[in-house]
Amino acid sequence: MAELLQPTEQNLARAAAALRAGEVVGMPTETVYGLAGTATDARAVAKIFATKERPTFDPLIVHVAPEMSLEGIVASVPTRARTLMDAFWPGPLTLVLPRGNRIPDLVTSGLPSVAVRMPRHPVAQALIREAGVPLAAPSANRFGRISPTSAADVQSELGDRIGLILDGGRCELGLESTVLALEGERALLLRPGGVPKSAIEQALGIEVLPAPKVEGPAASPGMLASHYAPRKPMTLLDAPLERATFPAALPRIIGVLAQSGDAEQRARELSQRLGVTVRVQVLSASGDPGEAARRLFASMRALDGSDAELLFAEPCPTEEGLGHAIADRLRRACAR
Ligand code: TXA
Ligand code: MG
């Protein structure tokens, strides 16, 4: 199993040395944990893909530290990108920009663009700084599975395949960065995430457009329909729990991901109505979107690990702000 390391100076130096030697390392960020490798080293990048069993048509995000030069990472920084960096970096916004000459093909899946982000988690920043190289890092889960939001989650996803995981505590945001492409005069939202669309529109003064639908391997494969999924089948309900339609035939025990309210009370009510045992995970008792985002993946993981045989998710009450990303992840987790 991987060693879980506290982020002491000594352990950061050790993890940085492993990265420089071409190894991959579990790294905390404010969004989710990443599986980091040196972005300019094609062999390290190949190791990331192999470890995650990720198809190579799905490009990676390059992570930089605040004092790091973007030279060679991106070919240019358009004015609008600069505006967004000033407003949201360090933080959960990934920008898709013209690719620089130090970035190997494998990172971008051969695309002429590269995705770049500056995380604000102090341990991620310290690790990048100490390694002295930009780090490619996808979320540290097996391909298509639930993203990890704690070091223990990384251990259970990839612990048998990697040597080191830096423990930076529970992720502050709990879901991934927003991925935005700047193409000519247009800003395209490739993945909703930690920075809401409205905040980007406010900073840029232009509308952010949805990513165009593409056939086959996607332009941004985080957009693949089935993603972030538990092992057990999960169905997105058609309405809030009280009014939701459930299938007529249910197993003895079901699991429900509820948006808000009291877990025990909701389990009791539903159990009476359906005549089966119900395990409930509530995202936020008070319906706070920040808390819901933070707990989303951990709650899915808990239901996946429970004795429930079939899972259901209550739809997110809003698609505004963080609700957009929460609703997106729920739809993908429920897609088969
Ligand atoms: O919050 C995050 O972004 C986390 C943490 C670890 O930083 N990382 C993450 O990486 O979510 P990953 O690999 O799970 O998702 C990367 C997303 C995918 O949707 C991918 O398709 C998109 O970024 N992407 C990467 N490079 C791209 C490019 N050149 N053009 C379009 N989309 C790109
Ligand atoms: Mg991912």
CSV table of C-alpha atoms and ligand atoms in Angstrom, one decimal:
chain,number,residue,atom,x,y,z
A,1,MET,CA,0.0,0.0,0.0
A,2,ALA,CA,1.0,3.6,-0.6
A,3,GLU,CA,2.7,5.5,2.3
A,4,LEU,CA,0.5,8.4,3.6
A,5,LEU,CA,2.8,11.3,4.4
A,6,GLN,CA,2.1,14.4,6.5
A,7,PRO,CA,3.2,17.5,4.6
A,8,THR,CA,6.3,18.2,6.6
A,9,GLU,CA,9.3,19.9,4.9
A,10,GLN,CA,11.1,16.6,4.9
A,11,ASN,CA,8.2,14.7,3.3
A,12,LEU,CA,7.6,17.4,0.7
A,13,ALA,CA,11.3,17.1,-0.3
A,14,ARG,CA,10.8,13.4,-0.5
A,15,ALA,CA,7.7,13.6,-2.7
A,16,ALA,CA,9.4,16.3,-4.9
A,17,ALA,CA,12.4,14.0,-5.4
A,18,ALA,CA,10.1,11.2,-6.4
A,19,LEU,CA,8.4,13.5,-8.9
A,20,ARG,CA,11.7,14.6,-10.4
A,21,ALA,CA,12.7,10.9,-10.7
A,22,GLY,CA,9.6,10.3,-12.9
A,23,GLU,CA,7.3,8.8,-10.2
A,24,VAL,CA,3.7,9.6,-9.6
A,25,VAL,CA,2.4,11.0,-6.2
A,26,GLY,CA,-1.0,11.6,-4.6
A,27,MET,CA,-1.4,15.3,-4.2
A,28,PRO,CA,-4.0,17.3,-2.3
A,29,THR,CA,-5.7,20.3,-3.9
A,30,GLU,CA,-8.6,22.5,-2.8
A,31,THR,CA,-10.9,20.7,-5.3
A,32,VAL,CA,-10.1,17.0,-5.3
A,33,TYR,CA,-6.9,14.9,-4.8
A,34,GLY,CA,-4.7,14.7,-7.9
A,35,LEU,CA,-2.3,12.0,-9.2
A,36,ALA,CA,0.7,14.1,-10.0
A,37,GLY,CA,3.6,13.6,-12.3
A,38,THR,CA,6.2,15.9,-14.0
A,39,ALA,CA,4.3,17.5,-16.9
A,40,THR,CA,7.4,17.9,-19.0
A,41,ASP,CA,8.4,14.2,-18.7
A,42,ALA,CA,6.5,12.0,-21.2
A,43,ARG,CA,7.4,8.9,-19.2
A,44,ALA,CA,6.0,10.2,-16.0
A,45,VAL,CA,2.9,11.3,-17.9
A,46,ALA,CA,2.6,7.8,-19.4
A,47,LYS,CA,2.7,6.5,-15.8
A,48,ILE,CA,-0.2,8.7,-14.8
A,49,PHE,CA,-2.4,7.3,-17.6
A,50,ALA,CA,-1.4,3.7,-16.8
A,51,THR,CA,-2.0,4.0,-13.1
A,52,LYS,CA,-5.5,5.4,-13.6
A,53,GLU,CA,-6.2,3.1,-16.5
A,54,ARG,CA,-7.2,6.3,-18.3
A,55,PRO,CA,-7.6,6.3,-22.1
A,56,THR,CA,-4.9,8.5,-23.7
A,57,PHE,CA,-7.5,10.5,-25.6
A,58,ASP,CA,-8.4,12.2,-22.3
A,59,PRO,CA,-5.9,15.1,-21.8
A,60,LEU,CA,-4.5,16.2,-18.4
A,61,ILE,CA,-4.4,19.5,-16.5
A,62,VAL,CA,-1.0,21.1,-15.9
A,63,HIS,CA,-0.6,22.6,-12.4
A,64,VAL,CA,1.6,25.5,-11.8
A,65,ALA,CA,2.8,27.4,-8.6
A,66,PRO,CA,2.3,31.2,-8.2
A,67,GLU,CA,5.9,32.2,-8.8
A,68,MET,CA,6.3,29.8,-11.8
A,69,SER,CA,6.8,31.2,-15.3
A,70,LEU,CA,4.3,29.9,-17.9
A,71,GLU,CA,6.9,30.0,-20.6
A,72,GLY,CA,7.1,26.8,-22.5
A,73,ILE,CA,3.8,25.6,-20.9
A,74,VAL,CA,1.5,27.9,-22.9
A,75,ALA,CA,2.5,29.5,-26.2
A,76,SER,CA,0.6,32.8,-25.4
A,77,VAL,CA,-1.7,34.3,-22.8
A,78,PRO,CA,-4.6,36.1,-24.4
A,79,THR,CA,-5.8,39.2,-22.6
A,80,ARG,CA,-9.0,37.6,-21.4
A,81,ALA,CA,-7.0,34.7,-19.9
A,82,ARG,CA,-4.9,37.2,-18.1
A,83,THR,CA,-8.0,38.8,-16.7
A,84,LEU,CA,-9.3,35.5,-15.4
A,85,MET,CA,-5.9,34.5,-13.9
A,86,ASP,CA,-5.8,37.8,-12.0
A,87,ALA,CA,-9.4,37.2,-10.8
A,88,PHE,CA,-9.4,33.5,-9.9
A,89,TRP,CA,-5.8,32.2,-9.6
A,90,PRO,CA,-4.8,30.6,-7.4
A,91,GLY,CA,-8.1,28.7,-7.4
A,92,PRO,CA,-10.4,26.2,-9.0
A,93,LEU,CA,-10.4,27.6,-12.6
A,94,THR,CA,-8.6,25.7,-15.4
A,95,LEU,CA,-7.9,27.6,-18.6
A,96,VAL,CA,-7.4,25.9,-22.0
A,97,LEU,CA,-4.8,27.9,-23.8
A,98,PRO,CA,-2.4,27.5,-26.8
A,99,ARG,CA,0.1,24.8,-25.9
A,100,GLY,CA,3.8,25.6,-25.2
A,101,ASN,CA,6.8,23.7,-26.5
A,102,ARG,CA,7.8,22.0,-23.3
A,103,ILE,CA,4.5,20.1,-23.0
A,104,PRO,CA,4.6,16.5,-24.5
A,105,ASP,CA,1.8,15.3,-26.8
A,106,LEU,CA,0.6,12.8,-24.3
A,107,VAL,CA,-0.4,15.5,-21.8
A,108,THR,CA,-2.8,17.2,-24.3
A,109,SER,CA,-3.7,14.0,-26.2
A,110,GLY,CA,-2.1,15.6,-29.2
A,111,LEU,CA,-4.4,18.7,-29.0
A,112,PRO,CA,-2.8,22.1,-29.9
A,113,SER,CA,-4.1,23.4,-26.6
A,114,VAL,CA,-3.1,22.8,-23.0
A,115,ALA,CA,-5.2,23.0,-19.8
A,116,VAL,CA,-3.5,24.9,-17.0
A,117,ARG,CA,-4.5,25.7,-13.4
A,118,MET,CA,-2.9,27.2,-10.3
A,119,PRO,CA,-4.2,25.4,-7.2
A,120,ARG,CA,-4.6,27.3,-4.0
A,121,HIS,CA,-4.0,24.4,-1.6
A,122,PRO,CA,-0.8,25.3,0.3
A,123,VAL,CA,0.5,21.7,0.0
A,124,ALA,CA,0.0,21.6,-3.7
A,125,GLN,CA,1.8,24.9,-4.1
A,126,ALA,CA,4.6,23.7,-1.9
A,127,LEU,CA,5.0,20.5,-3.8
A,128,ILE,CA,5.1,22.2,-7.2
A,129,ARG,CA,7.6,24.7,-5.9
A,130,GLU,CA,9.8,22.1,-4.3
A,131,ALA,CA,9.7,19.9,-7.5
A,132,GLY,CA,10.5,23.0,-9.6
A,133,VAL,CA,8.5,21.7,-12.5
A,134,PRO,CA,4.8,22.0,-13.6
A,135,LEU,CA,2.8,18.9,-12.5
A,136,ALA,CA,0.3,17.1,-14.7
A,137,ALA,CA,-2.5,15.8,-12.4
A,138,PRO,CA,-5.8,14.2,-13.1
A,139,SER,CA,-8.1,13.4,-10.2
A,140,ALA,CA,-6.6,10.5,-8.3
A,141,ASN,CA,-9.3,7.9,-9.0
A,142,ARG,CA,-9.5,5.0,-11.4
A,143,PHE,CA,-11.0,6.1,-14.7
A,144,GLY,CA,-14.7,6.9,-14.6
A,145,ARG,CA,-15.0,6.4,-10.8
A,146,ILE,CA,-15.7,8.8,-7.9
A,147,SER,CA,-13.1,11.5,-7.4
A,148,PRO,CA,-11.2,11.4,-4.1
A,149,THR,CA,-11.6,14.1,-1.6
A,150,SER,CA,-9.3,12.8,1.2
A,151,ALA,CA,-6.0,11.0,1.4
A,152,ALA,CA,-7.8,7.8,2.5
A,153,ASP,CA,-9.9,7.9,-0.7
A,154,VAL,CA,-6.8,8.0,-2.8
A,155,GLN,CA,-5.4,5.1,-0.8
A,156,SER,CA,-8.6,3.1,-1.6
A,157,GLU,CA,-8.6,4.0,-5.3
A,158,LEU,CA,-4.9,3.7,-6.1
A,159,GLY,CA,-3.0,2.7,-2.9
A,160,ASP,CA,-1.9,-0.6,-4.5
A,161,ARG,CA,-0.4,1.2,-7.5
A,162,ILE,CA,1.5,4.2,-6.1
A,163,GLY,CA,4.2,4.8,-3.5
A,164,LEU,CA,3.4,8.1,-1.8
A,165,ILE,CA,0.3,10.1,-1.0
A,166,LEU,CA,0.6,13.5,0.7
A,167,ASP,CA,-2.1,14.1,3.2
A,168,GLY,CA,-3.5,17.6,3.0
A,169,GLY,CA,-6.7,16.9,4.9
A,170,ARG,CA,-10.2,17.0,3.4
A,171,CYS,CA,-10.6,19.0,0.2
A,172,GLU,CA,-12.0,22.5,0.8
A,173,LEU,CA,-14.2,22.5,-2.3
A,174,GLY,CA,-14.9,18.8,-2.9
A,175,LEU,CA,-15.5,19.0,-6.7
A,176,GLU,CA,-13.3,19.7,-9.6
A,177,SER,CA,-12.2,23.0,-11.2
A,178,THR,CA,-14.2,24.7,-13.8
A,179,VAL,CA,-12.6,24.1,-17.3
A,180,LEU,CA,-12.9,27.1,-19.6
A,181,ALA,CA,-11.6,27.4,-23.2
A,182,LEU,CA,-10.9,30.8,-24.7
A,183,GLU,CA,-11.2,30.6,-28.4
A,184,GLY,CA,-10.9,33.8,-30.4
A,185,GLU,CA,-13.7,36.0,-29.1
A,186,ARG,CA,-15.5,33.2,-27.4
A,187,ALA,CA,-15.4,31.7,-23.9
A,188,LEU,CA,-16.6,28.1,-23.8
A,189,LEU,CA,-17.5,26.2,-20.6
A,190,LEU,CA,-16.0,22.7,-21.0
A,191,ARG,CA,-16.8,21.6,-17.4
A,192,PRO,CA,-18.7,23.3,-14.7
A,193,GLY,CA,-16.8,23.4,-11.4
A,194,GLY,CA,-15.6,25.4,-8.4
A,195,VAL,CA,-15.8,28.8,-10.1
A,196,PRO,CA,-19.4,29.5,-11.1
A,197,LYS,CA,-20.1,30.5,-14.7
A,198,SER,CA,-21.7,33.8,-13.5
A,199,ALA,CA,-18.5,34.8,-11.8
A,200,ILE,CA,-16.5,34.3,-15.0
A,201,GLU,CA,-19.1,36.3,-17.0
A,202,GLN,CA,-18.8,39.1,-14.5
A,203,ALA,CA,-15.0,39.2,-14.8
A,204,LEU,CA,-15.0,39.1,-18.6
A,205,GLY,CA,-18.1,41.1,-19.4
A,206,ILE,CA,-19.1,38.5,-22.0
A,207,GLU,CA,-21.4,35.5,-22.0
A,208,VAL,CA,-19.8,32.1,-21.3
A,209,LEU,CA,-21.2,29.6,-23.9
A,210,PRO,CA,-21.8,25.9,-23.4
A,211,ALA,CA,-19.3,23.6,-25.1
A,212,PRO,CA,-20.5,22.5,-28.5
A,213,LYS,CA,-21.6,18.8,-28.5
A,214,VAL,CA,-19.2,16.5,-30.3
A,215,GLU,CA,-19.5,13.0,-31.6
A,216,GLY,CA,-17.0,10.3,-30.6
A,217,PRO,CA,-14.0,11.1,-28.4
A,218,ALA,CA,-15.0,14.3,-26.8
A,219,ALA,CA,-13.2,17.7,-27.1
A,220,SER,CA,-13.1,17.7,-23.3
A,221,PRO,CA,-13.6,14.1,-22.2
A,222,GLY,CA,-14.6,15.2,-18.6
A,223,MET,CA,-17.7,15.7,-20.7
A,224,LEU,CA,-18.2,12.0,-21.2
A,225,ALA,CA,-21.7,11.0,-20.2
A,226,SER,CA,-20.7,8.3,-17.6
A,227,HIS,CA,-18.1,9.6,-15.1
A,228,TYR,CA,-17.7,10.0,-11.4
A,229,ALA,CA,-19.7,6.9,-10.9
A,230,PRO,CA,-20.2,4.5,-8.0
A,231,ARG,CA,-19.8,0.8,-8.7
A,232,LYS,CA,-23.5,0.2,-7.7
A,233,PRO,CA,-26.1,1.4,-10.2
A,234,MET,CA,-27.4,4.8,-9.2
A,235,THR,CA,-30.5,6.4,-10.7
A,236,LEU,CA,-31.3,10.1,-10.8
A,237,LEU,CA,-34.8,10.6,-9.4
A,238,ASP,CA,-37.3,12.7,-11.3
A,239,ALA,CA,-38.4,14.9,-8.4
A,240,PRO,CA,-37.6,15.8,-4.7
A,241,LEU,CA,-37.8,12.6,-2.5
A,242,GLU,CA,-41.4,13.1,-1.4
A,243,ARG,CA,-42.7,13.2,-4.9
A,244,ALA,CA,-40.1,11.0,-6.7
A,245,THR,CA,-41.2,7.9,-8.7
A,246,PHE,CA,-39.3,4.7,-7.6
A,247,PRO,CA,-39.4,1.5,-9.6
A,248,ALA,CA,-42.1,-1.0,-8.5
A,249,ALA,CA,-39.6,-3.8,-7.8
A,250,LEU,CA,-36.9,-2.8,-5.3
A,251,PRO,CA,-34.2,-4.8,-3.5
A,252,ARG,CA,-34.4,-5.2,0.3
A,253,ILE,CA,-32.1,-2.3,1.0
A,254,ILE,CA,-31.7,0.9,-1.1
A,255,GLY,CA,-29.4,3.9,-0.7
A,256,VAL,CA,-30.5,7.5,-1.2
A,257,LEU,CA,-28.4,10.6,-1.7
A,258,ALA,CA,-30.6,13.4,-0.4
A,259,GLN,CA,-29.9,17.1,-1.0
A,260,SER,CA,-30.9,18.4,2.4
A,261,GLY,CA,-32.9,17.7,5.6
A,262,ASP,CA,-32.5,15.2,8.4
A,263,ALA,CA,-31.0,11.9,7.3
A,264,GLU,CA,-32.8,9.7,9.8
A,265,GLN,CA,-36.2,11.3,9.3
A,266,ARG,CA,-36.0,11.1,5.5
A,267,ALA,CA,-34.9,7.4,5.7
A,268,ARG,CA,-37.8,6.6,8.0
A,269,GLU,CA,-40.4,8.4,5.8
A,270,LEU,CA,-39.2,6.7,2.7
A,271,SER,CA,-38.9,3.3,4.2
A,272,GLN,CA,-42.6,3.5,5.4
A,273,ARG,CA,-43.7,4.6,1.9
A,274,LEU,CA,-41.6,2.0,-0.1
A,275,GLY,CA,-41.6,-0.9,2.3
A,276,VAL,CA,-37.8,-1.5,2.1
A,277,THR,CA,-34.8,-0.5,4.3
A,278,VAL,CA,-33.4,2.9,3.2
A,279,ARG,CA,-29.9,4.2,3.9
A,280,VAL,CA,-29.7,8.0,3.5
A,281,GLN,CA,-26.7,10.3,3.0
A,282,VAL,CA,-27.6,14.0,3.2
A,283,LEU,CA,-25.4,16.5,1.3
A,284,SER,CA,-26.2,19.4,3.6
A,285,ALA,CA,-28.9,19.5,6.3
A,286,SER,CA,-29.5,23.2,5.7
A,287,GLY,CA,-29.2,23.0,1.9
A,288,ASP,CA,-26.0,25.0,1.8
A,289,PRO,CA,-24.5,24.5,-1.7
A,290,GLY,CA,-20.8,24.8,-0.5
A,291,GLU,CA,-21.4,22.0,2.1
A,292,ALA,CA,-23.2,19.9,-0.5
A,293,ALA,CA,-20.3,20.2,-3.0
A,294,ARG,CA,-17.8,19.4,-0.3
A,295,ARG,CA,-19.7,16.2,0.8
A,296,LEU,CA,-20.9,15.1,-2.7
A,297,PHE,CA,-18.2,12.5,-3.6
A,298,ALA,CA,-17.7,11.3,0.0
A,299,SER,CA,-21.4,10.7,0.3
A,300,MET,CA,-21.5,8.7,-2.9
A,301,ARG,CA,-18.5,6.7,-1.7
A,302,ALA,CA,-20.3,6.0,1.6
A,303,LEU,CA,-23.4,4.7,-0.2
A,304,ASP,CA,-21.3,2.7,-2.6
A,305,GLY,CA,-19.6,1.0,0.4
A,306,SER,CA,-22.9,0.5,2.3
A,307,ASP,CA,-25.1,-2.6,2.3
A,308,ALA,CA,-27.6,-0.9,-0.1
A,309,GLU,CA,-28.0,-2.8,-3.4
A,310,LEU,CA,-29.4,0.0,-5.5
A,311,LEU,CA,-28.8,3.7,-5.2
A,312,PHE,CA,-30.9,6.8,-6.0
A,313,ALA,CA,-30.0,10.5,-6.1
A,314,GLU,CA,-32.4,13.4,-5.4
A,315,PRO,CA,-31.9,16.0,-8.1
A,316,CYS,CA,-30.1,19.2,-7.2
A,317,PRO,CA,-32.6,21.9,-6.4
A,318,THR,CA,-30.8,24.6,-8.4
A,319,GLU,CA,-28.3,24.8,-11.3
A,320,GLU,CA,-27.1,28.2,-10.3
A,321,GLY,CA,-23.7,28.8,-8.7
A,322,LEU,CA,-22.2,25.5,-7.4
A,323,GLY,CA,-25.5,23.8,-8.1
A,324,HIS,CA,-24.4,23.7,-11.8
A,325,ALA,CA,-21.4,21.5,-11.0
A,326,ILE,CA,-23.3,19.4,-8.4
A,327,ALA,CA,-26.1,18.7,-10.9
A,328,ASP,CA,-23.6,17.9,-13.6
A,329,ARG,CA,-21.7,15.4,-11.5
A,330,LEU,CA,-25.0,13.7,-10.4
A,331,ARG,CA,-26.1,13.3,-14.0
A,332,ARG,CA,-22.8,11.8,-15.0
A,333,ALA,CA,-22.7,9.5,-11.9
A,334,CYS,CA,-26.2,8.2,-12.8
A,335,ALA,CA,-25.5,7.8,-16.6
A,336,ARG,CA,-24.9,4.2,-17.7
B,1,TXA,O1,-9.9,20.2,-10.0
B,1,TXA,C1,-9.3,19.7,-10.9
B,1,TXA,O2,-9.3,20.2,-12.0
B,1,TXA,C2,-8.6,18.4,-10.6
B,1,TXA,C3,-7.5,18.6,-9.6
B,1,TXA,C4,-6.6,17.4,-9.3
B,1,TXA,O3,-6.7,19.7,-10.1
B,1,TXA,N1,-8.2,17.7,-11.8
B,1,TXA,C5,-9.0,17.2,-12.6
B,1,TXA,O4,-8.4,16.5,-13.7
B,1,TXA,O5,-10.2,17.2,-12.5
B,1,TXA,P1,-9.1,15.5,-14.6
B,1,TXA,O6,-8.1,14.9,-15.4
B,1,TXA,O7,-10.0,14.6,-13.8
B,1,TXA,O8,-10.0,16.4,-15.6
B,1,TXA,C6,-9.4,17.2,-16.6
B,1,TXA,C7,-10.4,17.9,-17.5
B,1,TXA,C8,-11.0,16.8,-18.4
B,1,TXA,O9,-12.4,17.2,-18.5
B,1,TXA,C9,-10.2,17.0,-19.7
B,1,TXA,O10,-10.9,16.6,-20.8
B,1,TXA,C10,-10.1,18.6,-19.7
B,1,TXA,O11,-9.8,18.8,-18.3
B,1,TXA,N2,-8.9,19.0,-20.5
B,1,TXA,C11,-7.6,18.8,-20.3
B,1,TXA,N3,-6.9,19.3,-21.3
B,1,TXA,C12,-7.7,19.8,-22.2
B,1,TXA,C13,-7.6,20.5,-23.5
B,1,TXA,N4,-6.4,20.7,-24.0
B,1,TXA,N5,-8.7,20.9,-24.1
B,1,TXA,C14,-9.9,20.6,-23.6
B,1,TXA,N6,-10.1,20.0,-22.4
B,1,TXA,C15,-9.1,19.6,-21.7
B,2,MG,MG,-11.4,13.2,-13.1
